[in-house]
Amino acid sequence: MKLMMKSFFALIGCVLIGAVLVFWIGSEVLVGNADIPAPEPDPHLLTEDIRIVVGDASIDARLYQKPGVTPTAAVLWMHGGGFISGSMNMPEGDAVARAFAHAGLLVLNLDYRLVPPDCEAEEWNGEPAVRYPTPIRDGQAGFRRLLVEAITRGVPEDRIFVGGASAGGNLAVNTVAWNNRDGLPATAGLVLAYPLVHGRPNDRAEVGSWLSKLVADRAIKRASECFVGSKDPDLVSLIFTNPAELRHFPPVIMITGEADPLRPWGEAFADDLRDAGVDVVIEPEPGTAHGHLNEPALDAFDKTMNSFNRWIERQVIHNSP
């Protein structure tokens, strides 16, 4: 009997530890660090912190440009963080924006509003809780501001790209879809890094170990429910673009993580884009999991950014008169 009781409590302990581990790792998979201070300025770039008015609120953003150079195109970029965390100061925001700017692009790195990590909260930090579609509206406001800044700096309005990583990739896709609905100027292209798109594809081979798949499912489910503030699957589905809307989408490049459990989500979205007649480039970055753009010291960071910048350059040349 004592042996059975010891085994029982050992099993309970393992389950509890496993649950904590899944919760913690799941947070790390999709959620970035929101408390990163502003990085030191790059002496080879011009940067400007700005405020963008969105209705009755305003959000932070940062512009980047090489001095003395007319940008060849402009990019609106949105960091990841599962919709509930992250900031424009994290490497996935700032380091990526700098890499675009060093390639001769004008970049707007957007600090869109975050939803509370408590999916049922109606208030957060003394304010009404941010929910869908507020971060998408922030993306649209960023696009409008970048359009003005780009034209002022000599960039034609047909050279504005939109991009993002992870949850920021979802916002980038939704920004383009909502811009199309609202009649804003067409986007030149979508630049996506391991995006949280499509919902869960059931007809795809899964990637990674059982634990990583469990973590990814838990993290995506929680991030999606927190975004809309509900567990209602009909509401959660709103954050994933309707395939019928993809017919009006611009060309897309998507870099996924080879070992990222979210890779099947991106691949399924790429298939939807192709079915809609959209030109898509999708490549897995070898040897990477989710979030490798948060590690700019890795070779994979440089490889991904080089792929993005070469693709944007080709799009600009292809569309030039």
PDB file of C-alpha atoms in Angstrom:
ATOM      1  CA  MET A   1       0.000   0.000   0.000  1.00  0.00           C
ATOM      2  CA  LYS A   2       2.791   2.460   0.881  1.00  0.00           C
ATOM      3  CA  LEU A   3       4.483   1.696  -2.435  1.00  0.00           C
ATOM      4  CA  MET A   4       1.242   2.329  -4.298  1.00  0.00           C
ATOM      5  CA  MET A   5       0.740   5.645  -2.499  1.00  0.00           C
ATOM      6  CA  LYS A   6       4.296   6.726  -3.274  1.00  0.00           C
ATOM      7  CA  SER A   7       3.786   5.843  -6.932  1.00  0.00           C
ATOM      8  CA  PHE A   8       0.500   7.747  -6.988  1.00  0.00           C
ATOM      9  CA  PHE A   9       1.999  10.915  -5.508  1.00  0.00           C
ATOM     10  CA  ALA A  10       5.020  10.604  -7.796  1.00  0.00           C
ATOM     11  CA  LEU A  11       2.660  10.451 -10.777  1.00  0.00           C
ATOM     12  CA  ILE A  12       0.724  13.487  -9.549  1.00  0.00           C
ATOM     13  CA  GLY A  13       4.000  15.352  -9.087  1.00  0.00           C
ATOM     14  CA  CYS A  14       5.111  14.536 -12.608  1.00  0.00           C
ATOM     15  CA  VAL A  15       1.780  15.709 -14.032  1.00  0.00           C
ATOM     16  CA  LEU A  16       1.978  19.006 -12.141  1.00  0.00           C
ATOM     17  CA  ILE A  17       5.572  19.592 -13.165  1.00  0.00           C
ATOM     18  CA  GLY A  18       4.660  18.762 -16.751  1.00  0.00           C
ATOM     19  CA  ALA A  19       1.742  21.188 -16.701  1.00  0.00           C
ATOM     20  CA  VAL A  20       3.950  23.979 -15.367  1.00  0.00           C
ATOM     21  CA  LEU A  21       6.579  23.144 -17.965  1.00  0.00           C
ATOM     22  CA  VAL A  22       4.064  23.213 -20.802  1.00  0.00           C
ATOM     23  CA  PHE A  23       2.669  26.536 -19.566  1.00  0.00           C
ATOM     24  CA  TRP A  24       6.121  28.094 -19.249  1.00  0.00           C
ATOM     25  CA  ILE A  25       7.500  26.775 -22.525  1.00  0.00           C
ATOM     26  CA  GLY A  26       4.281  27.690 -24.300  1.00  0.00           C
ATOM     27  CA  SER A  27       4.671  31.239 -23.114  1.00  0.00           C
ATOM     28  CA  GLU A  28       8.244  31.292 -24.369  1.00  0.00           C
ATOM     29  CA  VAL A  29       7.227  29.874 -27.775  1.00  0.00           C
ATOM     30  CA  LEU A  30       4.927  32.711 -28.758  1.00  0.00           C
ATOM     31  CA  VAL A  31       5.427  35.385 -26.121  1.00  0.00           C
ATOM     32  CA  GLY A  32       8.325  37.812 -26.188  1.00  0.00           C
ATOM     33  CA  ASN A  33       9.725  40.045 -23.482  1.00  0.00           C
ATOM     34  CA  ALA A  34       7.839  43.336 -23.281  1.00  0.00           C
ATOM     35  CA  ASP A  35      10.231  44.953 -20.795  1.00  0.00           C
ATOM     36  CA  ILE A  36      13.258  45.417 -23.037  1.00  0.00           C
ATOM     37  CA  PRO A  37      14.641  48.970 -22.894  1.00  0.00           C
ATOM     38  CA  ALA A  38      15.252  50.926 -26.078  1.00  0.00           C
ATOM     39  CA  PRO A  39      18.495  49.714 -27.683  1.00  0.00           C
ATOM     40  CA  GLU A  40      21.487  51.950 -28.258  1.00  0.00           C
ATOM     41  CA  PRO A  41      21.194  53.976 -31.492  1.00  0.00           C
ATOM     42  CA  ASP A  42      22.905  52.627 -34.588  1.00  0.00           C
ATOM     43  CA  PRO A  43      25.401  55.302 -35.741  1.00  0.00           C
ATOM     44  CA  HIS A  44      24.899  54.188 -39.353  1.00  0.00           C
ATOM     45  CA  LEU A  45      21.140  54.743 -39.347  1.00  0.00           C
ATOM     46  CA  LEU A  46      18.740  57.620 -38.791  1.00  0.00           C
ATOM     47  CA  THR A  47      16.043  56.632 -36.307  1.00  0.00           C
ATOM     48  CA  GLU A  48      13.070  58.601 -35.034  1.00  0.00           C
ATOM     49  CA  ASP A  49      10.624  57.596 -32.308  1.00  0.00           C
ATOM     50  CA  ILE A  50       7.134  58.794 -33.191  1.00  0.00           C
ATOM     51  CA  ARG A  51       3.552  58.598 -31.912  1.00  0.00           C
ATOM     52  CA  ILE A  52       0.716  57.516 -34.185  1.00  0.00           C
ATOM     53  CA  VAL A  53      -2.844  58.561 -33.410  1.00  0.00           C
ATOM     54  CA  VAL A  54      -5.402  55.762 -33.626  1.00  0.00           C
ATOM     55  CA  GLY A  55      -8.884  57.054 -32.833  1.00  0.00           C
ATOM     56  CA  ASP A  56      -8.835  58.317 -29.237  1.00  0.00           C
ATOM     57  CA  ALA A  57      -5.506  56.613 -28.469  1.00  0.00           C
ATOM     58  CA  SER A  58      -1.942  56.759 -29.700  1.00  0.00           C
ATOM     59  CA  ILE A  59       0.786  54.154 -30.131  1.00  0.00           C
ATOM     60  CA  ASP A  60       4.575  54.203 -30.341  1.00  0.00           C
ATOM     61  CA  ALA A  61       6.589  53.443 -33.450  1.00  0.00           C
ATOM     62  CA  ARG A  62      10.130  53.930 -34.708  1.00  0.00           C
ATOM     63  CA  LEU A  63      11.298  54.977 -38.175  1.00  0.00           C
ATOM     64  CA  TYR A  64      14.641  53.786 -39.604  1.00  0.00           C
ATOM     65  CA  GLN A  65      16.518  55.011 -42.679  1.00  0.00           C
ATOM     66  CA  LYS A  66      20.061  55.063 -44.036  1.00  0.00           C
ATOM     67  CA  PRO A  67      21.300  58.670 -44.066  1.00  0.00           C
ATOM     68  CA  GLY A  68      21.768  60.339 -47.433  1.00  0.00           C
ATOM     69  CA  VAL A  69      19.977  57.540 -49.290  1.00  0.00           C
ATOM     70  CA  THR A  70      16.563  57.606 -50.959  1.00  0.00           C
ATOM     71  CA  PRO A  71      14.903  54.375 -49.823  1.00  0.00           C
ATOM     72  CA  THR A  72      14.084  51.878 -52.549  1.00  0.00           C
ATOM     73  CA  ALA A  73      10.913  50.778 -50.733  1.00  0.00           C
ATOM     74  CA  ALA A  74       9.255  50.913 -47.310  1.00  0.00           C
ATOM     75  CA  VAL A  75       8.325  48.195 -44.819  1.00  0.00           C
ATOM     76  CA  LEU A  76       5.798  48.230 -41.993  1.00  0.00           C
ATOM     77  CA  TRP A  77       7.065  45.637 -39.493  1.00  0.00           C
ATOM     78  CA  MET A  78       5.287  44.085 -36.486  1.00  0.00           C
ATOM     79  CA  HIS A  79       7.011  41.980 -33.810  1.00  0.00           C
ATOM     80  CA  GLY A  80       5.624  38.771 -32.332  1.00  0.00           C
ATOM     81  CA  GLY A  81       4.622  37.899 -28.783  1.00  0.00           C
ATOM     82  CA  GLY A  82       1.374  35.949 -28.949  1.00  0.00           C
ATOM     83  CA  PHE A  83      -0.615  39.233 -29.070  1.00  0.00           C
ATOM     84  CA  ILE A  84      -0.034  39.612 -25.304  1.00  0.00           C
ATOM     85  CA  SER A  85       3.639  40.561 -25.054  1.00  0.00           C
ATOM     86  CA  GLY A  86       6.674  41.753 -26.958  1.00  0.00           C
ATOM     87  CA  SER A  87       7.660  45.252 -28.036  1.00  0.00           C
ATOM     88  CA  MET A  88       9.350  47.145 -30.829  1.00  0.00           C
ATOM     89  CA  ASN A  89      12.547  47.055 -28.731  1.00  0.00           C
ATOM     90  CA  MET A  90      12.885  43.261 -28.780  1.00  0.00           C
ATOM     91  CA  PRO A  91      15.309  41.908 -31.410  1.00  0.00           C
ATOM     92  CA  GLU A  92      12.380  40.592 -33.445  1.00  0.00           C
ATOM     93  CA  GLY A  93      11.326  44.225 -33.732  1.00  0.00           C
ATOM     94  CA  ASP A  94      14.406  46.448 -33.590  1.00  0.00           C
ATOM     95  CA  ALA A  95      17.122  44.169 -34.985  1.00  0.00           C
ATOM     96  CA  VAL A  96      14.891  43.142 -37.877  1.00  0.00           C
ATOM     97  CA  ALA A  97      14.026  46.776 -38.625  1.00  0.00           C
ATOM     98  CA  ARG A  98      17.729  47.688 -38.632  1.00  0.00           C
ATOM     99  CA  ALA A  99      18.527  44.853 -41.034  1.00  0.00           C
ATOM    100  CA  PHE A 100      15.861  46.110 -43.438  1.00  0.00           C
ATOM    101  CA  ALA A 101      17.113  49.698 -43.113  1.00  0.00           C
ATOM    102  CA  HIS A 102      20.748  48.714 -43.753  1.00  0.00           C
ATOM    103  CA  ALA A 103      19.517  47.222 -47.046  1.00  0.00           C
ATOM    104  CA  GLY A 104      18.277  50.669 -48.089  1.00  0.00           C
ATOM    105  CA  LEU A 105      14.636  50.438 -46.997  1.00  0.00           C
ATOM    106  CA  LEU A 106      12.534  52.861 -44.975  1.00  0.00           C
ATOM    107  CA  VAL A 107      11.127  50.931 -42.005  1.00  0.00           C
ATOM    108  CA  LEU A 108       8.371  51.616 -39.517  1.00  0.00           C
ATOM    109  CA  ASN A 109       8.694  49.322 -36.475  1.00  0.00           C
ATOM    110  CA  LEU A 110       5.253  49.350 -34.836  1.00  0.00           C
ATOM    111  CA  ASP A 111       4.478  49.006 -31.115  1.00  0.00           C
ATOM    112  CA  TYR A 112       0.861  47.936 -31.561  1.00  0.00           C
ATOM    113  CA  ARG A 113      -1.340  47.592 -28.496  1.00  0.00           C
ATOM    114  CA  LEU A 114      -1.239  44.267 -26.643  1.00  0.00           C
ATOM    115  CA  VAL A 115      -4.141  42.243 -25.275  1.00  0.00           C
ATOM    116  CA  PRO A 116      -4.135  41.149 -21.592  1.00  0.00           C
ATOM    117  CA  PRO A 117      -2.670  37.746 -20.701  1.00  0.00           C
ATOM    118  CA  ASP A 118      -5.894  37.144 -18.758  1.00  0.00           C
ATOM    119  CA  CYS A 119      -8.176  36.074 -21.595  1.00  0.00           C
ATOM    120  CA  GLU A 120     -11.326  36.912 -19.609  1.00  0.00           C
ATOM    121  CA  ALA A 121     -10.285  40.309 -18.249  1.00  0.00           C
ATOM    122  CA  GLU A 122     -12.513  43.237 -19.160  1.00  0.00           C
ATOM    123  CA  GLU A 123     -10.026  45.735 -17.739  1.00  0.00           C
ATOM    124  CA  TRP A 124      -6.234  45.723 -17.583  1.00  0.00           C
ATOM    125  CA  ASN A 125      -3.960  48.214 -15.811  1.00  0.00           C
ATOM    126  CA  GLY A 126      -6.969  50.432 -15.122  1.00  0.00           C
ATOM    127  CA  GLU A 127      -8.024  50.621 -18.778  1.00  0.00           C
ATOM    128  CA  PRO A 128     -10.573  48.693 -20.856  1.00  0.00           C
ATOM    129  CA  ALA A 129      -8.933  45.492 -22.100  1.00  0.00           C
ATOM    130  CA  VAL A 130      -7.585  45.628 -25.633  1.00  0.00           C
ATOM    131  CA  ARG A 131      -9.153  42.963 -27.848  1.00  0.00           C
ATOM    132  CA  TYR A 132      -9.676  42.129 -31.522  1.00  0.00           C
ATOM    133  CA  PRO A 133      -9.652  44.069 -33.800  1.00  0.00           C
ATOM    134  CA  THR A 134      -7.728  46.881 -32.045  1.00  0.00           C
ATOM    135  CA  PRO A 135      -4.193  45.596 -32.897  1.00  0.00           C
ATOM    136  CA  ILE A 136      -5.264  45.254 -36.547  1.00  0.00           C
ATOM    137  CA  ARG A 137      -6.511  48.829 -36.539  1.00  0.00           C
ATOM    138  CA  ASP A 138      -3.106  49.796 -35.133  1.00  0.00           C
ATOM    139  CA  GLY A 139      -1.515  48.014 -38.089  1.00  0.00           C
ATOM    140  CA  GLN A 140      -3.692  49.990 -40.479  1.00  0.00           C
ATOM    141  CA  ALA A 141      -2.768  53.240 -38.734  1.00  0.00           C
ATOM    142  CA  GLY A 142       0.899  52.293 -39.049  1.00  0.00           C
ATOM    143  CA  PHE A 143       0.414  51.623 -42.761  1.00  0.00           C
ATOM    144  CA  ARG A 144      -1.202  55.023 -43.283  1.00  0.00           C
ATOM    145  CA  ARG A 145       1.606  56.795 -41.415  1.00  0.00           C
ATOM    146  CA  LEU A 146       4.295  54.891 -43.302  1.00  0.00           C
ATOM    147  CA  LEU A 147       2.600  55.788 -46.582  1.00  0.00           C
ATOM    148  CA  VAL A 148       2.907  59.491 -45.743  1.00  0.00           C
ATOM    149  CA  GLU A 149       6.510  59.145 -44.521  1.00  0.00           C
ATOM    150  CA  ALA A 150       7.475  57.126 -47.602  1.00  0.00           C
ATOM    151  CA  ILE A 151       6.057  59.593 -50.106  1.00  0.00           C
ATOM    152  CA  THR A 152       7.771  62.444 -48.236  1.00  0.00           C
ATOM    153  CA  ARG A 153      11.099  60.586 -48.649  1.00  0.00           C
ATOM    154  CA  GLY A 154      10.643  59.807 -52.337  1.00  0.00           C
ATOM    155  CA  VAL A 155       9.246  56.277 -52.106  1.00  0.00           C
ATOM    156  CA  PRO A 156       6.303  55.636 -54.469  1.00  0.00           C
ATOM    157  CA  GLU A 157       3.094  54.467 -52.776  1.00  0.00           C
ATOM    158  CA  ASP A 158       3.194  51.191 -54.724  1.00  0.00           C
ATOM    159  CA  ARG A 159       6.391  50.156 -52.892  1.00  0.00           C
ATOM    160  CA  ILE A 160       4.966  49.776 -49.391  1.00  0.00           C
ATOM    161  CA  PHE A 161       5.456  46.278 -47.940  1.00  0.00           C
ATOM    162  CA  VAL A 162       3.871  44.877 -44.779  1.00  0.00           C
ATOM    163  CA  GLY A 163       5.471  42.216 -42.614  1.00  0.00           C
ATOM    164  CA  GLY A 164       5.663  40.603 -39.230  1.00  0.00           C
ATOM    165  CA  ALA A 165       6.851  37.654 -37.185  1.00  0.00           C
ATOM    166  CA  SER A 166       4.694  35.079 -35.376  1.00  0.00           C
ATOM    167  CA  ALA A 167       1.636  36.924 -34.020  1.00  0.00           C
ATOM    168  CA  GLY A 168       2.927  40.016 -35.834  1.00  0.00           C
ATOM    169  CA  GLY A 169       2.674  37.976 -39.034  1.00  0.00           C
ATOM    170  CA  ASN A 170      -0.998  37.415 -38.267  1.00  0.00           C
ATOM    171  CA  LEU A 171      -1.450  41.161 -37.813  1.00  0.00           C
ATOM    172  CA  ALA A 172       0.398  41.811 -41.071  1.00  0.00           C
ATOM    173  CA  VAL A 173      -1.942  39.467 -42.969  1.00  0.00           C
ATOM    174  CA  ASN A 174      -4.985  41.028 -41.333  1.00  0.00           C
ATOM    175  CA  THR A 175      -3.701  44.551 -41.991  1.00  0.00           C
ATOM    176  CA  VAL A 176      -3.504  43.782 -45.703  1.00  0.00           C
ATOM    177  CA  ALA A 177      -6.968  42.162 -45.698  1.00  0.00           C
ATOM    178  CA  TRP A 178      -8.538  45.080 -43.825  1.00  0.00           C
ATOM    179  CA  ASN A 179      -6.724  47.633 -46.023  1.00  0.00           C
ATOM    180  CA  ASN A 180      -8.201  45.901 -49.066  1.00  0.00           C
ATOM    181  CA  ARG A 181     -11.686  46.072 -47.526  1.00  0.00           C
ATOM    182  CA  ASP A 182     -11.258  49.761 -46.667  1.00  0.00           C
ATOM    183  CA  GLY A 183      -9.901  50.773 -50.076  1.00  0.00           C
ATOM    184  CA  LEU A 184      -6.415  51.783 -48.935  1.00  0.00           C
ATOM    185  CA  PRO A 185      -3.567  51.703 -51.481  1.00  0.00           C
ATOM    186  CA  ALA A 186      -2.487  48.208 -52.449  1.00  0.00           C
ATOM    187  CA  THR A 187       0.390  46.600 -50.557  1.00  0.00           C
ATOM    188  CA  ALA A 188       3.465  45.750 -52.645  1.00  0.00           C
ATOM    189  CA  GLY A 189       4.078  42.471 -50.802  1.00  0.00           C
ATOM    190  CA  LEU A 190       3.803  40.535 -47.554  1.00  0.00           C
ATOM    191  CA  VAL A 191       6.935  39.546 -45.623  1.00  0.00           C
ATOM    192  CA  LEU A 192       6.241  36.861 -43.010  1.00  0.00           C
ATOM    193  CA  ALA A 193       8.435  35.062 -40.478  1.00  0.00           C
ATOM    194  CA  TYR A 194       6.994  31.864 -38.936  1.00  0.00           C
ATOM    195  CA  PRO A 195       3.533  33.488 -38.831  1.00  0.00           C
ATOM    196  CA  LEU A 196       0.595  32.459 -36.667  1.00  0.00           C
ATOM    197  CA  VAL A 197      -1.894  32.047 -39.521  1.00  0.00           C
ATOM    198  CA  HIS A 198      -4.592  29.745 -40.852  1.00  0.00           C
ATOM    199  CA  GLY A 199      -5.708  28.102 -37.613  1.00  0.00           C
ATOM    200  CA  ARG A 200      -4.884  24.451 -36.980  1.00  0.00           C
ATOM    201  CA  PRO A 201      -4.455  22.430 -40.210  1.00  0.00           C
ATOM    202  CA  ASN A 202      -5.706  18.893 -39.649  1.00  0.00           C
ATOM    203  CA  ASP A 203      -4.375  17.429 -42.888  1.00  0.00           C
ATOM    204  CA  ARG A 204      -0.687  18.182 -42.283  1.00  0.00           C
ATOM    205  CA  ALA A 205       2.200  16.136 -40.968  1.00  0.00           C
ATOM    206  CA  GLU A 206       3.103  17.600 -37.592  1.00  0.00           C
ATOM    207  CA  VAL A 207       6.559  18.903 -36.767  1.00  0.00           C
ATOM    208  CA  GLY A 208       8.561  18.262 -33.616  1.00  0.00           C
ATOM    209  CA  SER A 209       8.200  16.105 -30.546  1.00  0.00           C
ATOM    210  CA  TRP A 210       4.912  15.382 -28.803  1.00  0.00           C
ATOM    211  CA  LEU A 211       5.844  17.940 -26.142  1.00  0.00           C
ATOM    212  CA  SER A 212       6.624  20.682 -28.647  1.00  0.00           C
ATOM    213  CA  LYS A 213       3.356  19.973 -30.470  1.00  0.00           C
ATOM    214  CA  LEU A 214       1.460  20.079 -27.188  1.00  0.00           C
ATOM    215  CA  VAL A 215       3.171  23.353 -26.302  1.00  0.00           C
ATOM    216  CA  ALA A 216       2.384  24.864 -29.704  1.00  0.00           C
ATOM    217  CA  ASP A 217      -1.279  23.845 -29.544  1.00  0.00           C
ATOM    218  CA  ARG A 218      -1.633  25.244 -26.032  1.00  0.00           C
ATOM    219  CA  ALA A 219       0.151  28.483 -26.890  1.00  0.00           C
ATOM    220  CA  ILE A 220      -1.793  29.109 -30.097  1.00  0.00           C
ATOM    221  CA  LYS A 221      -5.114  28.297 -28.475  1.00  0.00           C
ATOM    222  CA  ARG A 222      -4.452  30.653 -25.574  1.00  0.00           C
ATOM    223  CA  ALA A 223      -3.070  33.442 -27.780  1.00  0.00           C
ATOM    224  CA  SER A 224      -6.070  33.241 -30.097  1.00  0.00           C
ATOM    225  CA  GLU A 225      -8.597  33.204 -27.246  1.00  0.00           C
ATOM    226  CA  CYS A 226      -6.908  36.142 -25.535  1.00  0.00           C
ATOM    227  CA  PHE A 227      -6.903  38.086 -28.803  1.00  0.00           C
ATOM    228  CA  VAL A 228     -10.696  37.902 -29.105  1.00  0.00           C
ATOM    229  CA  GLY A 229     -11.409  37.593 -25.360  1.00  0.00           C
ATOM    230  CA  SER A 230     -13.493  34.467 -25.822  1.00  0.00           C
ATOM    231  CA  LYS A 231     -13.280  30.686 -26.205  1.00  0.00           C
ATOM    232  CA  ASP A 232     -16.086  30.741 -28.784  1.00  0.00           C
ATOM    233  CA  PRO A 233     -14.558  29.042 -31.864  1.00  0.00           C
ATOM    234  CA  ASP A 234     -16.623  31.229 -34.202  1.00  0.00           C
ATOM    235  CA  LEU A 235     -15.075  34.341 -32.668  1.00  0.00           C
ATOM    236  CA  VAL A 236     -11.577  32.847 -32.602  1.00  0.00           C
ATOM    237  CA  SER A 237     -11.874  32.044 -36.310  1.00  0.00           C
ATOM    238  CA  LEU A 238     -12.205  35.770 -37.051  1.00  0.00           C
ATOM    239  CA  ILE A 239      -8.476  36.278 -36.524  1.00  0.00           C
ATOM    240  CA  PHE A 240      -7.655  33.996 -39.473  1.00  0.00           C
ATOM    241  CA  THR A 241      -8.214  35.483 -42.926  1.00  0.00           C
ATOM    242  CA  ASN A 242     -11.059  34.073 -45.005  1.00  0.00           C
ATOM    243  CA  PRO A 243      -9.596  32.273 -48.067  1.00  0.00           C
ATOM    244  CA  ALA A 244     -12.033  34.180 -50.292  1.00  0.00           C
ATOM    245  CA  GLU A 245     -10.225  37.419 -49.405  1.00  0.00           C
ATOM    246  CA  LEU A 246      -6.847  36.118 -50.529  1.00  0.00           C
ATOM    247  CA  ARG A 247      -7.614  36.687 -54.228  1.00  0.00           C
ATOM    248  CA  HIS A 248      -6.712  40.334 -53.741  1.00  0.00           C
ATOM    249  CA  PHE A 249      -3.467  39.695 -51.874  1.00  0.00           C
ATOM    250  CA  PRO A 250      -0.026  40.842 -53.042  1.00  0.00           C
ATOM    251  CA  PRO A 251       2.969  38.485 -53.515  1.00  0.00           C
ATOM    252  CA  VAL A 252       4.140  36.809 -50.304  1.00  0.00           C
ATOM    253  CA  ILE A 253       7.439  35.545 -48.914  1.00  0.00           C
ATOM    254  CA  MET A 254       7.289  33.354 -45.829  1.00  0.00           C
ATOM    255  CA  ILE A 255      10.258  31.981 -43.898  1.00  0.00           C
ATOM    256  CA  THR A 256       9.324  29.278 -41.418  1.00  0.00           C
ATOM    257  CA  GLY A 257      11.391  27.413 -38.831  1.00  0.00           C
ATOM    258  CA  GLU A 258      12.408  23.953 -39.991  1.00  0.00           C
ATOM    259  CA  ALA A 259      11.724  22.502 -36.517  1.00  0.00           C
ATOM    260  CA  ASP A 260       8.922  24.911 -35.612  1.00  0.00           C
ATOM    261  CA  PRO A 261       5.631  23.162 -34.689  1.00  0.00           C
ATOM    262  CA  LEU A 262       3.887  26.142 -36.316  1.00  0.00           C
ATOM    263  CA  ARG A 263       5.426  25.339 -39.714  1.00  0.00           C
ATOM    264  CA  PRO A 264       2.375  23.329 -40.882  1.00  0.00           C
ATOM    265  CA  TRP A 265       0.180  26.357 -40.167  1.00  0.00           C
ATOM    266  CA  GLY A 266       2.307  28.490 -42.493  1.00  0.00           C
ATOM    267  CA  GLU A 267       2.433  25.806 -45.173  1.00  0.00           C
ATOM    268  CA  ALA A 268      -1.355  25.455 -45.134  1.00  0.00           C
ATOM    269  CA  PHE A 269      -1.721  29.235 -45.485  1.00  0.00           C
ATOM    270  CA  ALA A 270       0.717  29.202 -48.406  1.00  0.00           C
ATOM    271  CA  ASP A 271      -1.470  26.574 -50.109  1.00  0.00           C
ATOM    272  CA  ASP A 272      -4.525  28.782 -49.594  1.00  0.00           C
ATOM    273  CA  LEU A 273      -2.646  31.692 -51.161  1.00  0.00           C
ATOM    274  CA  ARG A 274      -1.630  29.603 -54.183  1.00  0.00           C
ATOM    275  CA  ASP A 275      -5.210  28.392 -54.609  1.00  0.00           C
ATOM    276  CA  ALA A 276      -6.238  32.057 -54.717  1.00  0.00           C
ATOM    277  CA  GLY A 277      -3.669  32.772 -57.457  1.00  0.00           C
ATOM    278  CA  VAL A 278      -1.188  34.612 -55.231  1.00  0.00           C
ATOM    279  CA  ASP A 279       2.548  34.354 -55.945  1.00  0.00           C
ATOM    280  CA  VAL A 280       4.105  32.716 -52.865  1.00  0.00           C
ATOM    281  CA  VAL A 281       7.666  31.921 -51.842  1.00  0.00           C
ATOM    282  CA  ILE A 282       7.883  29.737 -48.725  1.00  0.00           C
ATOM    283  CA  GLU A 283      11.150  28.427 -47.309  1.00  0.00           C
ATOM    284  CA  PRO A 284      12.031  26.668 -44.049  1.00  0.00           C
ATOM    285  CA  GLU A 285      15.127  28.090 -42.350  1.00  0.00           C
ATOM    286  CA  PRO A 286      17.279  24.996 -41.653  1.00  0.00           C
ATOM    287  CA  GLY A 287      18.022  24.162 -38.048  1.00  0.00           C
ATOM    288  CA  THR A 288      15.644  26.712 -36.523  1.00  0.00           C
ATOM    289  CA  ALA A 289      12.658  26.479 -34.196  1.00  0.00           C
ATOM    290  CA  HIS A 290      10.124  29.220 -33.551  1.00  0.00           C
ATOM    291  CA  GLY A 291      11.386  32.768 -33.069  1.00  0.00           C
ATOM    292  CA  HIS A 292      14.909  32.686 -34.529  1.00  0.00           C
ATOM    293  CA  LEU A 293      14.693  36.375 -35.479  1.00  0.00           C
ATOM    294  CA  ASN A 294      14.912  37.091 -31.760  1.00  0.00           C
ATOM    295  CA  GLU A 295      18.523  35.898 -31.890  1.00  0.00           C
ATOM    296  CA  PRO A 296      20.372  38.272 -34.254  1.00  0.00           C
ATOM    297  CA  ALA A 297      23.742  36.691 -33.416  1.00  0.00           C
ATOM    298  CA  LEU A 298      22.692  33.480 -35.188  1.00  0.00           C
ATOM    299  CA  ASP A 299      23.617  32.856 -38.809  1.00  0.00           C
ATOM    300  CA  ALA A 300      19.954  31.984 -39.368  1.00  0.00           C
ATOM    301  CA  PHE A 301      18.978  35.582 -38.580  1.00  0.00           C
ATOM    302  CA  ASP A 302      21.258  36.903 -41.334  1.00  0.00           C
ATOM    303  CA  LYS A 303      20.114  34.241 -43.779  1.00  0.00           C
ATOM    304  CA  THR A 304      16.451  35.028 -43.221  1.00  0.00           C
ATOM    305  CA  MET A 305      16.959  38.780 -43.491  1.00  0.00           C
ATOM    306  CA  ASN A 306      19.038  38.344 -46.662  1.00  0.00           C
ATOM    307  CA  SER A 307      16.215  36.262 -48.130  1.00  0.00           C
ATOM    308  CA  PHE A 308      13.687  38.943 -47.244  1.00  0.00           C
ATOM    309  CA  ASN A 309      15.777  41.795 -48.619  1.00  0.00           C
ATOM    310  CA  ARG A 310      16.624  40.010 -51.880  1.00  0.00           C
ATOM    311  CA  TRP A 311      12.950  39.153 -52.396  1.00  0.00           C
ATOM    312  CA  ILE A 312      11.863  42.768 -51.793  1.00  0.00           C
ATOM    313  CA  GLU A 313      14.533  43.971 -54.220  1.00  0.00           C
ATOM    314  CA  ARG A 314      13.214  41.571 -56.888  1.00  0.00           C
ATOM    315  CA  GLN A 315       9.659  42.768 -56.329  1.00  0.00           C
ATOM    316  CA  VAL A 316      10.734  46.390 -56.699  1.00  0.00           C
ATOM    317  CA  ILE A 317      12.671  45.677 -59.902  1.00  0.00           C
ATOM    318  CA  HIS A 318       9.815  43.568 -61.321  1.00  0.00           C
ATOM    319  CA  ASN A 319       7.267  46.332 -60.718  1.00  0.00           C
ATOM    320  CA  SER A 320       9.449  49.234 -61.862  1.00  0.00           C
ATOM    321  CA  PRO A 321       8.391  50.976 -65.090  1.00  0.00           C
TER     322      PRO A 321
END
